[in-house]
Coordinates of C-alpha atoms in Angstrom, one line a residue:
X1015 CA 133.2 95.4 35.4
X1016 CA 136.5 95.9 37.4
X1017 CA 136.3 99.8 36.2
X1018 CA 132.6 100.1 37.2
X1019 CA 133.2 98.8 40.8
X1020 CA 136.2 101.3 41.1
X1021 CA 134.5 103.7 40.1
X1022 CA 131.5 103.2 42.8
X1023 CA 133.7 102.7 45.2
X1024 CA 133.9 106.1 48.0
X1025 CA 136.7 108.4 48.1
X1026 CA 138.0 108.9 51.3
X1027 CA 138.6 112.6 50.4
X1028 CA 135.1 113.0 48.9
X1029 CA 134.2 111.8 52.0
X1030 CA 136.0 114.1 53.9
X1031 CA 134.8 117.0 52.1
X1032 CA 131.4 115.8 52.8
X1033 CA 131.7 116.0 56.4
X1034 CA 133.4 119.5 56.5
X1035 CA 130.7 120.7 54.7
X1036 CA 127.7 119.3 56.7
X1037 CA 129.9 120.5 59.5
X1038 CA 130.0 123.6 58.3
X1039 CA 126.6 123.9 57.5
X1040 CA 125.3 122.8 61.2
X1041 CA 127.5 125.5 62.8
X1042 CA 127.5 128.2 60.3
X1043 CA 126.4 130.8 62.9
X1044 CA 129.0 129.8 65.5
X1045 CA 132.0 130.4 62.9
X1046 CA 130.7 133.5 61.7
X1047 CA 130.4 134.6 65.3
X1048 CA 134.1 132.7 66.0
X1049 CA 135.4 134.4 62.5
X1050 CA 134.2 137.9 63.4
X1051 CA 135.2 137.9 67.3
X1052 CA 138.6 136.7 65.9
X1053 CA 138.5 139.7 63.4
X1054 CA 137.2 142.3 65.6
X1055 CA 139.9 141.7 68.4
X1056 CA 143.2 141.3 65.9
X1057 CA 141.7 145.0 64.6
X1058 CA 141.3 146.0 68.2
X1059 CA 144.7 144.5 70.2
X1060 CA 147.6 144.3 68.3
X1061 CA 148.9 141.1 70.6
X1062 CA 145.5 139.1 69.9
X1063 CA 147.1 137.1 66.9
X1064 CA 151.1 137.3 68.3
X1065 CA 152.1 133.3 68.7
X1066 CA 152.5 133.8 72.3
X1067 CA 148.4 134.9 72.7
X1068 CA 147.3 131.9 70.8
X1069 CA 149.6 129.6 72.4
X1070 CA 148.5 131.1 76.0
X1071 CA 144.6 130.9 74.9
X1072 CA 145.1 126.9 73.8
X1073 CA 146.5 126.4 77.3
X1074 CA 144.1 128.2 79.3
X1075 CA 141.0 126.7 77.2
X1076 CA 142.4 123.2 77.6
X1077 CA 140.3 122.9 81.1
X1078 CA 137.2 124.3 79.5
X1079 CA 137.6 122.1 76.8
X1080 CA 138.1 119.0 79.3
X1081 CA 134.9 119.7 81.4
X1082 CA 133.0 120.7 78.4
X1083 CA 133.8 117.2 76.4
X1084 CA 132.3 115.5 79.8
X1085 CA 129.2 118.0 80.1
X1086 CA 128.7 117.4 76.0
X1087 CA 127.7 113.5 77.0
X1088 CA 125.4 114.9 80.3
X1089 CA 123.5 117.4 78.3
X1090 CA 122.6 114.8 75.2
X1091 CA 121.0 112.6 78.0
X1092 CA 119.0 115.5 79.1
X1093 CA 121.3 115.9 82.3
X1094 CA 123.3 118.8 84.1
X1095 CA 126.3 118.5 86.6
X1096 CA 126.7 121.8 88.1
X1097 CA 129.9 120.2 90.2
X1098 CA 132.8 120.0 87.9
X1099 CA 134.7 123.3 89.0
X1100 CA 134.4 121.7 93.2
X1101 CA 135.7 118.3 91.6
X1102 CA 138.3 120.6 90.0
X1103 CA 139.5 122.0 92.9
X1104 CA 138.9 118.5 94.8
X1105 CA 141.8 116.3 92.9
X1106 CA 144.3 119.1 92.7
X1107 CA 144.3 119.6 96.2
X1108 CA 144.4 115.7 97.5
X1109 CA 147.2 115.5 94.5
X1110 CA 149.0 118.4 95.8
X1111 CA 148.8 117.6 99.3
X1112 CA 150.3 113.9 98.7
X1113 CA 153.1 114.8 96.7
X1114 CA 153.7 118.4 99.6
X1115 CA 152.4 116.7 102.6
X1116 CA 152.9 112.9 102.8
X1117 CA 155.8 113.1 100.0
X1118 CA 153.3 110.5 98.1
X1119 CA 155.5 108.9 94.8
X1120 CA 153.9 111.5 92.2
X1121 CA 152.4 108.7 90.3
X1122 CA 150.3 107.3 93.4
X1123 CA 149.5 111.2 94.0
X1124 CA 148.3 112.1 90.6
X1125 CA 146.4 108.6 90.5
X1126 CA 144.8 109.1 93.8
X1127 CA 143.7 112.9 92.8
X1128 CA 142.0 111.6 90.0
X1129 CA 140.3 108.5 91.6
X1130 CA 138.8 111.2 94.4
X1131 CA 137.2 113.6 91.4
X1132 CA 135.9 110.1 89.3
X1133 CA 134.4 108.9 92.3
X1134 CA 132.7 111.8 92.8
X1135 CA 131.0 111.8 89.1
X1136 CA 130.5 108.0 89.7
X1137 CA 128.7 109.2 93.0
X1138 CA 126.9 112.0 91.0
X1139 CA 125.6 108.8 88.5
X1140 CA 124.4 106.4 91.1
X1141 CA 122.4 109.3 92.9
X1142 CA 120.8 110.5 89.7
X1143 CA 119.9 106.7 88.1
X1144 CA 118.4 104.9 91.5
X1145 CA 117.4 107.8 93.6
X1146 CA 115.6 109.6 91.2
X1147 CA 116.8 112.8 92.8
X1148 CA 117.2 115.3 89.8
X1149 CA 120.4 115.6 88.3
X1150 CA 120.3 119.6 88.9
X1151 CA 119.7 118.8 92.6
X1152 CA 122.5 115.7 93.3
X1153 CA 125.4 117.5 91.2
X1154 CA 124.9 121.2 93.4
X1155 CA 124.9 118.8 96.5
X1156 CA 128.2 117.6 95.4
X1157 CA 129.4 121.1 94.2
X1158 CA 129.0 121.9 97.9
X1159 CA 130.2 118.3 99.0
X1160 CA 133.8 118.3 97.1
X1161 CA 134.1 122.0 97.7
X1162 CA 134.0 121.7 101.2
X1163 CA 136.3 118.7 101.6
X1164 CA 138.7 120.6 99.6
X1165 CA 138.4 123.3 102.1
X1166 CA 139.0 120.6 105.2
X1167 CA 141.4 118.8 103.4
X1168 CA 143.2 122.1 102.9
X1169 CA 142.2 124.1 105.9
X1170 CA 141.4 126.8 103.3
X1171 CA 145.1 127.4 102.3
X1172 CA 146.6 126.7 99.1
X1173 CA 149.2 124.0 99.4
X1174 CA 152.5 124.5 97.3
X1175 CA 154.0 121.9 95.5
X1176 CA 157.4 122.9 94.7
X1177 CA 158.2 119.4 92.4
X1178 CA 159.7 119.4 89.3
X1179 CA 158.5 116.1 88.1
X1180 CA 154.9 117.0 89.1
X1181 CA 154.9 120.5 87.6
X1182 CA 156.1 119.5 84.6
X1183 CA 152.3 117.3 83.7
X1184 CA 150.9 120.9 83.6
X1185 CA 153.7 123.7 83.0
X1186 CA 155.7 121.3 80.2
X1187 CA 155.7 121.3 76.4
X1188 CA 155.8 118.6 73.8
X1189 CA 157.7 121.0 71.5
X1190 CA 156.4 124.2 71.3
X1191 CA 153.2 123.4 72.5
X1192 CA 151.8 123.0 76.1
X1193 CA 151.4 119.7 77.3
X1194 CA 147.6 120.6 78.8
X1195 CA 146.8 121.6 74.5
X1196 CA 148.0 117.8 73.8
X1197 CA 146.2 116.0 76.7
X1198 CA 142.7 117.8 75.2
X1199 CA 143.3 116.7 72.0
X1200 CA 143.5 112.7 72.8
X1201 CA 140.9 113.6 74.8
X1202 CA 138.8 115.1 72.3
X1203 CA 139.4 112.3 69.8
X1204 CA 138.3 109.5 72.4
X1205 CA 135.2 111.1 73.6
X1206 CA 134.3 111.6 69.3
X1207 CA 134.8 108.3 69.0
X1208 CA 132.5 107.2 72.0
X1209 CA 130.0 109.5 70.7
X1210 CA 130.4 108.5 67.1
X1211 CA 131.9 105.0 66.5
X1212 CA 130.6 102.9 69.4
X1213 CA 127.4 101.1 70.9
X1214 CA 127.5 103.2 74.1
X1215 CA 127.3 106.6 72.4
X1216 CA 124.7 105.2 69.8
X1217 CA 123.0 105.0 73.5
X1218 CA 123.3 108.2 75.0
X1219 CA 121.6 109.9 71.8
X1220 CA 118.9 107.5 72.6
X1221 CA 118.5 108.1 76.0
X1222 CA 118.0 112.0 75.4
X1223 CA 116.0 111.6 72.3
X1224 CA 113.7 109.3 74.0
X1225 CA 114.4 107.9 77.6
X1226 CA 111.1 105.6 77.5
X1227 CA 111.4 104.7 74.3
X1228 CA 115.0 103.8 75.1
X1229 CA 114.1 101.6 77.6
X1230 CA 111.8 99.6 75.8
X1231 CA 114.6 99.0 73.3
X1232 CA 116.4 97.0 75.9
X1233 CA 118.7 99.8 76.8
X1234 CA 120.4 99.5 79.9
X1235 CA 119.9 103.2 81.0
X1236 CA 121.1 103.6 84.4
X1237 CA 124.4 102.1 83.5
X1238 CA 124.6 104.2 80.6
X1239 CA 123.7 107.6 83.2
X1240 CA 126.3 105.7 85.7
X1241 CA 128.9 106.3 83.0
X1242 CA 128.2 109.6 81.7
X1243 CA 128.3 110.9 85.1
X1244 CA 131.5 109.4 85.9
X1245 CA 133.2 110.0 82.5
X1246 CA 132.5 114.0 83.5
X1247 CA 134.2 113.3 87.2
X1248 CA 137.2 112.1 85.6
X1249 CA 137.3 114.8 82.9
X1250 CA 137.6 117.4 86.0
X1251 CA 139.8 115.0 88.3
X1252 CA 142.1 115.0 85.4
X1253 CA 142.2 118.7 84.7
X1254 CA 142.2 119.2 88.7
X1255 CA 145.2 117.6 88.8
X1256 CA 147.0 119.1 85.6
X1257 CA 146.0 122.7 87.1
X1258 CA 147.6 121.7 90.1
X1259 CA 150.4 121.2 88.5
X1260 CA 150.3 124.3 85.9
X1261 CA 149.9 126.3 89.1
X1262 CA 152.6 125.0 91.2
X1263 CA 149.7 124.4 94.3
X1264 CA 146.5 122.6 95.0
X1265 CA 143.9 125.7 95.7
X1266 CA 140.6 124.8 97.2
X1267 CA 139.4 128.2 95.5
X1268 CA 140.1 126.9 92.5
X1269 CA 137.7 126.1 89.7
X1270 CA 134.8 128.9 90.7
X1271 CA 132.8 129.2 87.6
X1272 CA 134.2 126.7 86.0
X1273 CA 130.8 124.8 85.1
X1274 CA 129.4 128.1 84.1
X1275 CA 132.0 128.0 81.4
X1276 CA 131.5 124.1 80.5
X1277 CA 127.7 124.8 79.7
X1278 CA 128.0 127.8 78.4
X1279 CA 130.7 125.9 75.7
X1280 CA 128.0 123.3 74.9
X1281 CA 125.1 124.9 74.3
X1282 CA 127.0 127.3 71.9
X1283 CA 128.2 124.1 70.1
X1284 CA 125.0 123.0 69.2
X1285 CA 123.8 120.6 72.5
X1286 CA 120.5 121.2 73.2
X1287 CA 119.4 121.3 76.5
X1288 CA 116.5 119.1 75.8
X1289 CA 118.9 116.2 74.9
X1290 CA 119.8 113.9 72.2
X1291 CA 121.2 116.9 70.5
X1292 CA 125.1 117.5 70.3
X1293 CA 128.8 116.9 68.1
X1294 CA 131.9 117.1 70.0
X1295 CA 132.7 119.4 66.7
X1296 CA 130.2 122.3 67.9
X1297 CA 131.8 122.2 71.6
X1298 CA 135.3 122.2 70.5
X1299 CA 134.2 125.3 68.2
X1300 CA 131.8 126.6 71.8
X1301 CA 135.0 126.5 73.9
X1302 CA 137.2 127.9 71.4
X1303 CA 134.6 131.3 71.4
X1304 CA 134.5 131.0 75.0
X1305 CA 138.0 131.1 75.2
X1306 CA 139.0 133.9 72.9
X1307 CA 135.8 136.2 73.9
X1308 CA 137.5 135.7 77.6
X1309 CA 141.2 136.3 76.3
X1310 CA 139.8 139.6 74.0
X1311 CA 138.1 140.4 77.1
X1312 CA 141.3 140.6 79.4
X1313 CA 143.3 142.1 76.6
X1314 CA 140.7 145.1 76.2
X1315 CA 141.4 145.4 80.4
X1316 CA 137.6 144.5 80.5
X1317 CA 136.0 144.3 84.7
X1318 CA 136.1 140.7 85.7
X1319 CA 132.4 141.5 86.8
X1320 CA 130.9 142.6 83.6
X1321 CA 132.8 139.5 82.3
X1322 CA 130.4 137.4 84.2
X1323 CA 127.5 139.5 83.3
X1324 CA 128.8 138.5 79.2
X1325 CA 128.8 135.3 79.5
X1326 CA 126.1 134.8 81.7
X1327 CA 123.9 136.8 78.4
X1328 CA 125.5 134.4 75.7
X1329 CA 124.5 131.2 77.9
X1330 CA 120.7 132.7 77.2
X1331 CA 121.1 133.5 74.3
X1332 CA 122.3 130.3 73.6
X1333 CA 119.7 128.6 75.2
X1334 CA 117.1 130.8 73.5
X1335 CA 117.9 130.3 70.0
X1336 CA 118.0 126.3 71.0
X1337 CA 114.3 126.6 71.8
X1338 CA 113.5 128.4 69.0
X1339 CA 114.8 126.1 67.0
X1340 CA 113.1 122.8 68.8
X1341 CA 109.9 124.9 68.2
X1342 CA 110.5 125.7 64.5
X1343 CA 111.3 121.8 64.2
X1344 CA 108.2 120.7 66.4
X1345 CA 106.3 123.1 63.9
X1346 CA 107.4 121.6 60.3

């Protein structure tokens, strides 16, 4: 009896190998597409696989990654926040101006940058559960709102912070890898497990599935939109802040784009615009194309303009094959 149980008992690395395939399977496209950019640029720039370029493309995707983590939760609930890259620009400059300005200690500086971009997402949440206000209209009204007080705050300079200690959050290394990389890997793993091990994500796939139906399960939605708005406020505030410091200044130009990017991420990890649809597995993989198809692009000497013009094409495409694929589902 003993050797029957054992035997029925899981196997953690059967179980693994389960998931890997069924993730594999969900984002076959994406990794061809990932494998073959990957390929195609090592053939084309000799640098594209040196240890420096990888090292420099985990750093500069560790912003994407943060905003895109964030946006991953608005999309499954069927929402947008077109502010992120303002909120961006937002907490690094009140950061940076504390620490240059008002010689703020750098905890109370960094703290206070990020409470600014968090209240803003928290703003972004209240607006979009009571007022009824679409969420496409209330998060371009604080794109505008954060941008400009940047600008104020700033008087449309860049503020330098010259600080060692402060620098250090965004230009330092935990061995040979960039502190930013290791700040978007916890962040990764606590925004899977919201999503994956907990009551509260269990609710957000409801609310975009179904918001009525959600409701009439006893789900508390507008303090689940509350949250989801305000988690993607501090996701920017953060990265605000560690760009701050990576850049040695607080720039209210800063962070142009920068939602452009987050979306485009998401939707080429699998979240579907519609809602209720989305792994933090297929965003990781979406900001990881995202951020070598910008890299190969720079390396090639590529026109920031047609760069935009790119990605701006794989964001419809993107979005295209998701409706395709609702309709081929709505169809069966």
């Amino acid at each position: 009896m003993m050797k029957a149980e054992t035997a029925r008992r899981p196997n953690l690395f059967d179980k693994a190998g389960l998931e890997i395939f069924e993730f594999v399977k969900e984002n076959l496209g994406i990794l061809i597409g990932f494998i073959a950019l990957c390929v195609g640029l090592s053939i084309i720039s000799p640098a594209f696989l040196t240890e420096e370029n990888i090292l420099n493309i985990l750093r500069q995707v560790s912003t994407n990654a943060n905003l895109a983590l964030g946006m991953t939760l608005v999309i499954i609930i069927c929402g947008i926040d077109l502010s992120v890259g303002s909120v961006v620009a937002l907490s690094g400059t009140v950061a940076g101006g504390l620490i240059a300005f008002s010689h703020v200690p750098i905890p109370i500086a960094v703290f206070t940058g990020i409470l600014a971009g968090t209240l803003a997402g928290a703003f972004n949440g209240v607006m979009v559960a009571y007022s009824g206000i679409p969420a496409f209209i209330v998060t371009l009204a604080m794109l505008n709102i954060a941008r400009g007080a940047a600008y104020v705050y700033t008087g449309g300079q860049p503020i330098r912070v010259m600080n060692e200690a402060f620098n250090a959050i965004g230009a330092g290394y935990l061995g040979p890898v960039p502190l930013p990389v290791i700040y978007s890997f916890l962040f990764l793993l606590i925004t899977a497990a919201i999503l994956n091990s907990s009551k509260l994500g269990r609710h957000i796939y409801a609310i975009g599935g179904n918001k009525e139906a959600a409701r009439f399960t006893g789900i508390k939605i507008k303090r689940v939109e509350i949250f989801v708005y305000t988690f993607s406020g501090f996701m920017a505030a953060f990265s605000g802040v560690v760009l701050a410091a990576r850049m040695f200044s607080g720039q209210p130009t800063v962070g142009n784009g920068f939602e452009l990017d987050a979306i485009a991420a998401v939707v080429l990890g699998g979240t579907s615009m519609m809602g209720g649809v989305g792994k933090i597995g297929g965003t990781l993989l979406g900001v990881l194309v995202i951020g070598v198809l910008n890299n190969g692009l720079n390396l090639l000497n590529i026109n920031s303009f047609w760069q935009l013009i790119i990605k701006g094409v794989v964001i419809l495409a993107a979005v295209y094959v998701d409706m395709m694929k609702k309709r081929k589902e709505a169809a069966n």
